[in-house]
Short mmCIF file of C-alpha atoms in Angstrom, two decimals:
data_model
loop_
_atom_site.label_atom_id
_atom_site.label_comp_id
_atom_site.label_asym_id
_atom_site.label_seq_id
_atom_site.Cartn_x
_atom_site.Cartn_y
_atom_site.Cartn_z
CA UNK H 834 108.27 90.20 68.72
CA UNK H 835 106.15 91.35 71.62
CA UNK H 836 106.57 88.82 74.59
CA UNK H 837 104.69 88.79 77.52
CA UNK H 838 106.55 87.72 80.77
CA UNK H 839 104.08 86.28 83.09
CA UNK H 840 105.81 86.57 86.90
CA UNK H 841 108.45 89.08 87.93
CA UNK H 842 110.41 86.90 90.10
CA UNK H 843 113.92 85.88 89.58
CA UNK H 844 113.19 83.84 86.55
CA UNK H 845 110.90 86.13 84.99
CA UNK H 846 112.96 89.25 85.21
CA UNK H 847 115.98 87.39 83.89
CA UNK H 848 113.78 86.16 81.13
CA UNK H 849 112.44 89.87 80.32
CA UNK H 850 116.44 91.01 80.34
CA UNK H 851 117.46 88.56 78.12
CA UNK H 852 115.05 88.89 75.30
CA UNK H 853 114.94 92.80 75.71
CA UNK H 854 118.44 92.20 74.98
CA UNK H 855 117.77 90.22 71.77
CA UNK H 856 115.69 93.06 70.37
CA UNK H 857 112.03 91.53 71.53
CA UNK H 858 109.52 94.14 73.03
CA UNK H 859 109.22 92.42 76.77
CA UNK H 860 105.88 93.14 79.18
CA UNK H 861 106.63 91.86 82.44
CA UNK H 862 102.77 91.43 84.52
CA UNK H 863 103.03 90.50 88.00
CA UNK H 864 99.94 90.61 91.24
CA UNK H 865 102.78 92.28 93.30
CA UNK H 866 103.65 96.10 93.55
CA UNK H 867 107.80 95.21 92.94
CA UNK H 868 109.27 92.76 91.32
CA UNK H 869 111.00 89.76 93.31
CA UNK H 870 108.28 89.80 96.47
CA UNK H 871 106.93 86.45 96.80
CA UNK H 872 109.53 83.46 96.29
CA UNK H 873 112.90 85.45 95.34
CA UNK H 874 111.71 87.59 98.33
CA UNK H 875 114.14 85.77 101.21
CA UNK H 876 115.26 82.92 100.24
CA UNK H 877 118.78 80.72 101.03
CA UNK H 878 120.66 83.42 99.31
CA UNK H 879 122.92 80.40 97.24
CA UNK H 880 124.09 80.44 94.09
CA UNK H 881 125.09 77.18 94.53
CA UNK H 882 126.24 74.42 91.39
CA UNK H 883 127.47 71.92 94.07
CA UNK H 884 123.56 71.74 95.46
CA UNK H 885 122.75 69.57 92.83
CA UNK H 886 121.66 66.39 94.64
CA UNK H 887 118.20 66.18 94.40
CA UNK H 888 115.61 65.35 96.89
CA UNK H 889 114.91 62.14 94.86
CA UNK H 890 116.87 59.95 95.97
CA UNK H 891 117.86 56.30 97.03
CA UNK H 892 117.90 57.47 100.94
CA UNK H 893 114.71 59.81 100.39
CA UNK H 894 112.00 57.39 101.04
CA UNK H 895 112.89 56.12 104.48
CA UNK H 896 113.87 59.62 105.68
CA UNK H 897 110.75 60.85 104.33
CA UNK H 898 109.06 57.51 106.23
CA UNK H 899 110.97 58.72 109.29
CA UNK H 900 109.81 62.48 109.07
CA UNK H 901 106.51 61.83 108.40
CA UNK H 902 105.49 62.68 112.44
CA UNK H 903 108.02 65.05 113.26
CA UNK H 904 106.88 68.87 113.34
CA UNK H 905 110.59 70.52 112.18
CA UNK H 906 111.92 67.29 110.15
CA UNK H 907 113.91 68.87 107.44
CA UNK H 908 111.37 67.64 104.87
CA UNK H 909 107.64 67.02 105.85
CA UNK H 910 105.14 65.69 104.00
CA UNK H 911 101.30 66.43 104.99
CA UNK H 912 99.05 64.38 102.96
CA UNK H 913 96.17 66.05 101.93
CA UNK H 914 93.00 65.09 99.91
CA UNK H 915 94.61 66.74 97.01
CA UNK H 916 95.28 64.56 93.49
CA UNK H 917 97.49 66.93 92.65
CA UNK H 918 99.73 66.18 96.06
CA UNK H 919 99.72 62.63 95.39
CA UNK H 920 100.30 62.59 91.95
CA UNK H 921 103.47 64.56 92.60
CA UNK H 922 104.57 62.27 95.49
CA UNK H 923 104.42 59.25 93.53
CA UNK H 924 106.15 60.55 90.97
CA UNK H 925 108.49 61.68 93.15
CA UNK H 926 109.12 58.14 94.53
CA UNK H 927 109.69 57.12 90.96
CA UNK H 928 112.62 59.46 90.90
CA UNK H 929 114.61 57.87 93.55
CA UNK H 930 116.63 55.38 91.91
CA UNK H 931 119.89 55.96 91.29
CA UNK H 932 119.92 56.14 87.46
CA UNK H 933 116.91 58.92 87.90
CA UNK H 934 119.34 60.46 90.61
CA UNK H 935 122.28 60.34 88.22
CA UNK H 936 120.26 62.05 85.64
CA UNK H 937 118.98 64.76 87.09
CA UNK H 938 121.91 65.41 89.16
CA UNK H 939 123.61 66.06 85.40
CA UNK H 940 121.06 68.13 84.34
CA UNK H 941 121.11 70.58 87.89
CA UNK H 942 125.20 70.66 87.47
CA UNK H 943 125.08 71.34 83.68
CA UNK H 944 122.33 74.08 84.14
CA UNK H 945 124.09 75.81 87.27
CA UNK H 946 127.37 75.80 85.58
CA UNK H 947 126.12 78.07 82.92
CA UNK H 948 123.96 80.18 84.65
CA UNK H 949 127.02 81.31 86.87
CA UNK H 950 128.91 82.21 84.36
CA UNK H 951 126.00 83.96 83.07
CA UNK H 952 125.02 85.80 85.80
CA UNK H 953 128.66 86.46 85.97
CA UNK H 954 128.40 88.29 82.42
CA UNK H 955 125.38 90.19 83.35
CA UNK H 956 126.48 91.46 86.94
CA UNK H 957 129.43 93.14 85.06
CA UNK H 958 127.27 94.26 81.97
CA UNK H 959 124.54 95.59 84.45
CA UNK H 960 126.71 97.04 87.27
CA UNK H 961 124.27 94.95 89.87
CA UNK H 962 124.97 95.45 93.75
CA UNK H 963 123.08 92.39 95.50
CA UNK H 964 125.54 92.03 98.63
CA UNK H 965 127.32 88.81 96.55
CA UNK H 966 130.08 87.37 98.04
CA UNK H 967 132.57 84.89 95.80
CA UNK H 968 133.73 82.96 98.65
CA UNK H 969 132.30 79.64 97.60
CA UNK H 970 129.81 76.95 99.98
CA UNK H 971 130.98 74.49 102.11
CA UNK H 972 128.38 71.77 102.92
CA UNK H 973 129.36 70.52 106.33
CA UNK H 974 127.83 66.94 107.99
CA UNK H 975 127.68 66.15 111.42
CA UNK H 976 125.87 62.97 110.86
CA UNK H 977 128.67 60.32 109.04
CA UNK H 978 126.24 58.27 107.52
CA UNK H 979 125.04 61.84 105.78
CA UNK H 980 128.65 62.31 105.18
CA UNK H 981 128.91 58.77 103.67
CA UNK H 982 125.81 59.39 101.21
CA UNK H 983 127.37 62.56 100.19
CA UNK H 984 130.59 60.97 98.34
CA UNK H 985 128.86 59.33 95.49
CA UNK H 986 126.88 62.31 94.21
CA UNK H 987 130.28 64.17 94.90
CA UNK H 988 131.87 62.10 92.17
CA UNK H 989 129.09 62.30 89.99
CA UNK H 990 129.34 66.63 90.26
CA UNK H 991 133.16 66.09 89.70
CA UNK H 992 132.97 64.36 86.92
CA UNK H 993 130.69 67.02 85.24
CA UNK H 994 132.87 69.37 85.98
CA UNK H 995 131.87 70.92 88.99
CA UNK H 996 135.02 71.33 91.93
CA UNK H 997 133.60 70.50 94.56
CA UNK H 998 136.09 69.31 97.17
CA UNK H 999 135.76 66.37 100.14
CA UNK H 1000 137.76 68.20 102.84
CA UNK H 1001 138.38 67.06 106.62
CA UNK H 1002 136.54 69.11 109.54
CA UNK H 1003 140.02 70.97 110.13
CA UNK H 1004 140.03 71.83 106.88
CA UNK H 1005 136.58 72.76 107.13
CA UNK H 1006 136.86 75.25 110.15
CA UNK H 1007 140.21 76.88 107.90
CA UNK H 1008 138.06 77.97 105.57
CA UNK H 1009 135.31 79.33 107.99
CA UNK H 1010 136.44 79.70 111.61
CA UNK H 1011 133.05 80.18 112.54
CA UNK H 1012 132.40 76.53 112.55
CA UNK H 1013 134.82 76.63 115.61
CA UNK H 1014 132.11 75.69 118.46
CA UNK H 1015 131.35 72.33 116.01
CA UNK H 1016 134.53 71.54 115.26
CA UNK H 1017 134.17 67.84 116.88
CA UNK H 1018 130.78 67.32 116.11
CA UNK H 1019 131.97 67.47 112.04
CA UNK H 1020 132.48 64.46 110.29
CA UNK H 1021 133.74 65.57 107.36
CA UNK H 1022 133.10 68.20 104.35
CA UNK H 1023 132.73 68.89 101.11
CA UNK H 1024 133.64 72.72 99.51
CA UNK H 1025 133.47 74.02 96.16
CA UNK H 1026 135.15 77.37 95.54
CA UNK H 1027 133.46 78.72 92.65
CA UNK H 1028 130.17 78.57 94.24
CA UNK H 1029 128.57 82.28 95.15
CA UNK H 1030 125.84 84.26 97.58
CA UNK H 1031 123.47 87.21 97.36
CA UNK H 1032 120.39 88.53 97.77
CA UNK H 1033 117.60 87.48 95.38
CA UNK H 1034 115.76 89.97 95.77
CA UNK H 1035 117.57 92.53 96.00
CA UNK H 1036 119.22 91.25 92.34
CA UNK H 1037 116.12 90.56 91.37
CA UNK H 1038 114.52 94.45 92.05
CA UNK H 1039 117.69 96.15 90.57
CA UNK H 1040 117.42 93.90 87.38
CA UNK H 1041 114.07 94.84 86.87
CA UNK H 1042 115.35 98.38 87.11
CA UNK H 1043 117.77 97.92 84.44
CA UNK H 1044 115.20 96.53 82.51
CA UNK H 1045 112.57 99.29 82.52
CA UNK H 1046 115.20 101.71 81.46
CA UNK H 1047 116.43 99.84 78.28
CA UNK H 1048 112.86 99.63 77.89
CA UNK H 1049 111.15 96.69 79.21
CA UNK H 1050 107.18 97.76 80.55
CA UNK H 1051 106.22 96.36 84.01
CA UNK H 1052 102.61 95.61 84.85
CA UNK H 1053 102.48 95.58 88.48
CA UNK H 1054 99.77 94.65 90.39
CA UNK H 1055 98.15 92.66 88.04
CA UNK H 1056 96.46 89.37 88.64
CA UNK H 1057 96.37 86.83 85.80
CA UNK H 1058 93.23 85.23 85.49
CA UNK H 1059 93.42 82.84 82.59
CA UNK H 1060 94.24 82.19 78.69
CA UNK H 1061 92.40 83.36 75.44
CA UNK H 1062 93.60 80.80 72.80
CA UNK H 1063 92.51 79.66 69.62
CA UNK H 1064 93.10 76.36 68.45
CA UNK H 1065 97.26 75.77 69.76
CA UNK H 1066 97.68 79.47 70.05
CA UNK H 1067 97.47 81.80 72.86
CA UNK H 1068 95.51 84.81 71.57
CA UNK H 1069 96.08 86.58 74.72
CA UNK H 1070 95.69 86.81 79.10
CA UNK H 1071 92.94 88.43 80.80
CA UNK H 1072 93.78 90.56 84.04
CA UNK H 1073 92.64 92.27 86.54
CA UNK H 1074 94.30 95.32 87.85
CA UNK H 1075 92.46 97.93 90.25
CA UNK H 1076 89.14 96.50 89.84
CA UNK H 1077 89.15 96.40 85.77
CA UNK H 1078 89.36 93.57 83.62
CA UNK H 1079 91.55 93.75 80.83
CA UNK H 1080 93.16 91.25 77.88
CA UNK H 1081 96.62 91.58 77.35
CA UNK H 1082 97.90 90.65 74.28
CA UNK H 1083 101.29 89.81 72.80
CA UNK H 1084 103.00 87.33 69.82
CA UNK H 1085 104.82 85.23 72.30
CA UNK H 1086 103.96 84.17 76.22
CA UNK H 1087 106.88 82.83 78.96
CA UNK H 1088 104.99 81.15 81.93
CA UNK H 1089 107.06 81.98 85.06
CA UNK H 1090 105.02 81.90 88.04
CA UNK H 1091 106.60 79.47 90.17
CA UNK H 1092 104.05 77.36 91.81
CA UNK H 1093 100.97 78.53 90.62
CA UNK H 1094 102.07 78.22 87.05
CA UNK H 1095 100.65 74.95 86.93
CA UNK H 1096 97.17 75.24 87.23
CA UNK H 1097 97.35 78.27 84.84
CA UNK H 1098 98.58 76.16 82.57
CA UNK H 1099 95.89 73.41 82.96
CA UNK H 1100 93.59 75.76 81.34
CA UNK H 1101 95.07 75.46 78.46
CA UNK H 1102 95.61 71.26 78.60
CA UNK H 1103 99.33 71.57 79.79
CA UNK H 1104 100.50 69.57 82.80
CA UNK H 1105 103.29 70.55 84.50
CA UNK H 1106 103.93 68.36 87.60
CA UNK H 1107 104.53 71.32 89.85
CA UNK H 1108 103.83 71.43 93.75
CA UNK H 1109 104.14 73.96 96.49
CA UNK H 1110 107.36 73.14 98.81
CA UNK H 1111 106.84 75.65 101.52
CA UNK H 1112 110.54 76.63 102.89
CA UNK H 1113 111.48 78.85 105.58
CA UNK H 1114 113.93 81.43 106.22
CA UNK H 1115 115.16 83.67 108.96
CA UNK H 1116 117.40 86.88 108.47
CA UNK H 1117 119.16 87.45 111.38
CA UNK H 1118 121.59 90.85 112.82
CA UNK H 1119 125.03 89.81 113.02
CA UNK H 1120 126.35 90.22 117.05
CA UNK H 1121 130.24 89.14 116.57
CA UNK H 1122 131.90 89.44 113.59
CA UNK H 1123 134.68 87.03 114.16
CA UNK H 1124 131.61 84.71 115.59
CA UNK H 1125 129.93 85.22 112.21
CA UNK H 1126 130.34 83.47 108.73
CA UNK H 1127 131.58 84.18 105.76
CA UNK H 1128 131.97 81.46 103.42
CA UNK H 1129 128.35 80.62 102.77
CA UNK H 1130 127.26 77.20 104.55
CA UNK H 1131 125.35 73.99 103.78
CA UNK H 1132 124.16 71.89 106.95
CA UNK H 1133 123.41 69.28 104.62
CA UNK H 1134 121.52 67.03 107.75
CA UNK H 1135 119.44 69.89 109.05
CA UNK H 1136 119.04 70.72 104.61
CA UNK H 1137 119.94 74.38 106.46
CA UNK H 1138 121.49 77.00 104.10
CA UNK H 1139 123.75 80.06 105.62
CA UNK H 1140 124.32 83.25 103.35
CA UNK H 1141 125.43 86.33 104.41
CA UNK H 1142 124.20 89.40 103.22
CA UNK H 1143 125.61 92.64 104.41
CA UNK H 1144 125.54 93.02 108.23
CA UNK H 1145 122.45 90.23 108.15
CA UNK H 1146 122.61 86.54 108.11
CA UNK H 1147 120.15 84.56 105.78
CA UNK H 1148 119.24 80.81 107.20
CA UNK H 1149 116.74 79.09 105.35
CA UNK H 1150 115.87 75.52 104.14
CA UNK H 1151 113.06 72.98 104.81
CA UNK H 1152 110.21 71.98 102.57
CA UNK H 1153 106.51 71.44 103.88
CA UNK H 1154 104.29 69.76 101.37
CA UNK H 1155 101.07 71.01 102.26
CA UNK H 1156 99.44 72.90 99.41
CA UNK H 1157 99.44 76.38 98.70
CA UNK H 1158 99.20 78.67 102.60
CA UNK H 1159 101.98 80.97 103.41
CA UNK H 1160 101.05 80.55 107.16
CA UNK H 1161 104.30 80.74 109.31
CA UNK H 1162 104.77 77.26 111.14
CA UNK H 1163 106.74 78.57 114.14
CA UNK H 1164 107.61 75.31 115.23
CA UNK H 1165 109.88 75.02 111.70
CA UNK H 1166 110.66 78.52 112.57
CA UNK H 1167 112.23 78.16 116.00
CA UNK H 1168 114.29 74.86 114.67
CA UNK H 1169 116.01 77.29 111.96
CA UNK H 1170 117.06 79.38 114.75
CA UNK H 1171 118.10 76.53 117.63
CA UNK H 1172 120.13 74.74 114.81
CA UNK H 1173 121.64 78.38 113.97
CA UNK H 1174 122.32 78.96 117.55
CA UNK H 1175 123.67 75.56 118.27
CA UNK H 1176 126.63 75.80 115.24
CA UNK H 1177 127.05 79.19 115.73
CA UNK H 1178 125.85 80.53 119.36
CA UNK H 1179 127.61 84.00 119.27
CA UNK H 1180 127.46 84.99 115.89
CA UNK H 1181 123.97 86.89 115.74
CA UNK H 1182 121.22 88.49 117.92
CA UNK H 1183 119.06 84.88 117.52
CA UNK H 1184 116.02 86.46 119.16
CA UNK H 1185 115.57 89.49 116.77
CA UNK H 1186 115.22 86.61 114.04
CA UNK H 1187 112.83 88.18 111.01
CA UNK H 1188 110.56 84.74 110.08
CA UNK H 1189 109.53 84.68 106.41
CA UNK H 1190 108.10 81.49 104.11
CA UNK H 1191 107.81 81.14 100.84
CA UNK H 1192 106.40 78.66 98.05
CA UNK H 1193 109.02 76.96 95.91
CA UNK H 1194 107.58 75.51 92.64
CA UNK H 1195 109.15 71.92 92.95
CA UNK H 1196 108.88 69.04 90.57
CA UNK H 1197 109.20 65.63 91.24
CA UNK H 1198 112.64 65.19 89.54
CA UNK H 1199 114.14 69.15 91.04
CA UNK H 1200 114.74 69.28 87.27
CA UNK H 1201 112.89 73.07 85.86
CA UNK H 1202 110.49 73.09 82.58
CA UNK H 1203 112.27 75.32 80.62
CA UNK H 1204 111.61 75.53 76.53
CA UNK H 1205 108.34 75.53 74.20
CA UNK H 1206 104.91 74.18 75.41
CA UNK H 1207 102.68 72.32 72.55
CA UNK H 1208 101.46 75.50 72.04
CA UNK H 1209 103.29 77.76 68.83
CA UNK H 1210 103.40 80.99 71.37
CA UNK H 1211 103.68 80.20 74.62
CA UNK H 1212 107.22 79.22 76.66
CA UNK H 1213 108.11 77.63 80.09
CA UNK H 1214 110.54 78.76 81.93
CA UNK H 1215 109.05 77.31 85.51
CA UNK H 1216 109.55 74.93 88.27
CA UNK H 1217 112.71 75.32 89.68
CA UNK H 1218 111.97 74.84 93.18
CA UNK H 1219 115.13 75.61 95.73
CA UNK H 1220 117.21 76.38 92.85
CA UNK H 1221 115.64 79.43 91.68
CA UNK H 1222 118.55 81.98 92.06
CA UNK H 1223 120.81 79.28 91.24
CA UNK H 1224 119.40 78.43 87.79
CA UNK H 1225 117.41 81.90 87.01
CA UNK H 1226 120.22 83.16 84.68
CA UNK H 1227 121.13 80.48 82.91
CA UNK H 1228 117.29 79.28 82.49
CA UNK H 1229 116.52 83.21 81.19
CA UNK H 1230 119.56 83.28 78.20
CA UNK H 1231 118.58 79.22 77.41
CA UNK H 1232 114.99 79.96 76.77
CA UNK H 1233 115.29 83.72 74.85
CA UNK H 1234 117.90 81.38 72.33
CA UNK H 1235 114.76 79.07 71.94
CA UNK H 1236 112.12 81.72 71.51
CA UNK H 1237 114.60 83.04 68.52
CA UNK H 1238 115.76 79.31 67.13
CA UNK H 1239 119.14 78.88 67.98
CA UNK H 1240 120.33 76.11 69.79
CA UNK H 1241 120.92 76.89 73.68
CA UNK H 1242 124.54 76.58 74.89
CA UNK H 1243 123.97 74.19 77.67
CA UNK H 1244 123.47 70.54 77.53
CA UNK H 1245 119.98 70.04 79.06
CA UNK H 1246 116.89 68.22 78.01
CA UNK H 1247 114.43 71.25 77.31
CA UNK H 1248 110.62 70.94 77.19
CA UNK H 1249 109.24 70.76 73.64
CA UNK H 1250 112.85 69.82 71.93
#
């Protein structure tokens, strides 16, 4: 078939390798000039199974309660006069109970387990340089009663499979000495060895370079406007690239714009309970080597994560509800880099800090729509909020099984099965 890929981020240029791979003709249209520039642009860097704890959870609504007023709280919710804002939030709040916790937590750890081990097959099939490091994440707490709320999920992530380790803070600073300046402020640890870093976008561009040579056509710079259909059939997208309008037409459709696929999919009837969580990230020069990390990090009470790319440090985390503006907050900003500095005071040049924030397409539950809309032609493969990179690979082979009717590897509960 011809497929249209709408969005060349992460997921969408998986998604394009996948089926070009299964023989489909792939079109890849994007706004941007490159693939990867908006959400895969700098994010946490993680490819992380044992960050499978979703925000929805038991301990989420008094947090939330207690963040509500605070500027840099790790997650902030602005309440807007938006439906679409509240509709999310309550079901969000419907989400926190442990059973919902449980479940989703099994459908993050199930998902992220194959997609490593996919993106493991295609970094070796591809030849991919992204600046990945195998060294695994270590989620540190300096809060106990964080530390506490951490062991149940733990067991949960153990149980499916996932190694993910409750260590001491000795322990801890073994693994990553760098933690050294903290060492009494850590109450205890959790690491999981198979876990990985990278860049996203950096991945994300060379993969879309692969693609184009075996074949794949990118449309860049092209806004999508809306749907043709006809009936419960997409006939086709219309477009607008350098001025003209144009209709782009294929046999099959894959939705994969992150947060503004859902109100291109309205158009057509389809709700997808997706909502802009704005996070922020700073990329930082590493100053000291030995003062620098290497084992990628979790500062699971700041929701901080540390990946290291190159000679460059990637810290990034929080999540602003407050609709759809990329404006930089530089009060979030500057409590990235004080809680950077505070862990880890010599390891980088903290005031040559790059700022950059992005929109990650969250849903209530953290779990992603991937699989077949009511529509016969058109797929999702959308809403993956912070777990993006994580998930992208795993998402991408899932879905191109669906679009050719064989059963996906993984046990997950896809849209439309």
């Amino acid at each position: 078939m011809h497929i249209l890929v709408l969005g060349a981020g992460v997921v969408g240029t998986t998604t394009a390798w996948y089926l070009q791979k299964q023989g489909h003709q792939v079109t890849v249209v994007d706004r941007q000039n490159q693939a990867g520039l908006e959400t895969s642009y700098a994010n946490g860097g993680q490819i992380s199974v044992s960050h499978a704890e979703p925000w929805a959870n038991p301990s989420a609504p008094l947090k939330v309660m207690k963040w509500l007023f605070q500027p840099d709280a790790p997650l902030l919710f602005r309440p807007r006069l938006d439906p679409a804002q509240w509709r999310w939030a309550l079901s969000f709040l419907g989400q926190c109970t442990l059973a919902r916790a449980a479940h989703n937590i099994r459908q993050m750890v199930n998902l992220g387990t194959y997609s490593c081990s996919q993106l493991q097959a295609l970094r070796e099939e591809a030849g991919i340089e992204y600046n990945h490091l195998e060294k695994g994440i270590l989620h540190f707490y300096t809060n106990p009663a964080e530390f506490d709320g951490a062991m149940e999920p733990t067991r949960i992530m153990q149980d499916l499979g996932c190694d993910r380790q409750i260590i001491d803070a000795d322990r801890a600073v073994e693994l990553e000495p760098a933690l050294k300046p903290i060492r009494n402020r850590i109450a205890g640890a959790t690491y999981t060895s198979e876990d990985e870093s990278g860049d996203a976008r950096m991945f994300t561009q060379n993969l879309a370079k692969r693609c184009a040579e075996a074949g794949v056509e990118f449309r860049y710079g092209t806004e999508i406007l809306s749907f043709e259909r006809a009936g419960e059939r997409v006939l086709g997208i219309q477009t607008l690239r350098d001025g003209h309008h144009e209709t782009l037409r294929a046999d099959a459709y894959v939705l994969s714009m992150g947060s503004f696929s859902a109100a291109l999919a309205s158009q057509l009837g389809i709700f997808l309970n997706i909502y802009p969580a704005k996070g922020y990230s700073i990329t930082v020069p590493v100053k000291n080597e030995e003062a620098a990390f290497n084992v990628s990090l979790t500062d699971d009470e700041y929701k901080l994560v540390y990946s290291r790319l190159g000679d460059r440090m990637r810290v990034a985390g929080t999540a602003e509800l407050n609709g759809y503006s990329r404006k930089l907050n530089y009060t979030r900003c500057r409590a990235i880099v004080r809680r950077t500095a505070e862990v880890m005071p010599e390891a980088g040049y903290w005031d040559q800090a790059e700022f950059w924030t992005g929109l990650r397409p969250a849903t209530p539950s953290n779990v992603p729509y991937i699989g077949k809309s009511h529509f016969a032609n058109l797929y999702l493969n959308t809403g993956h909020g912070t777990l993006g990179w994580t998930h992208s690979c795993g998402s991408a082979a899932a879905l191109a099984d669906i679009i050719d009717g064989r059963k996906p590897e993984v046990d997950f509960t896809f849209s439309g099965l």
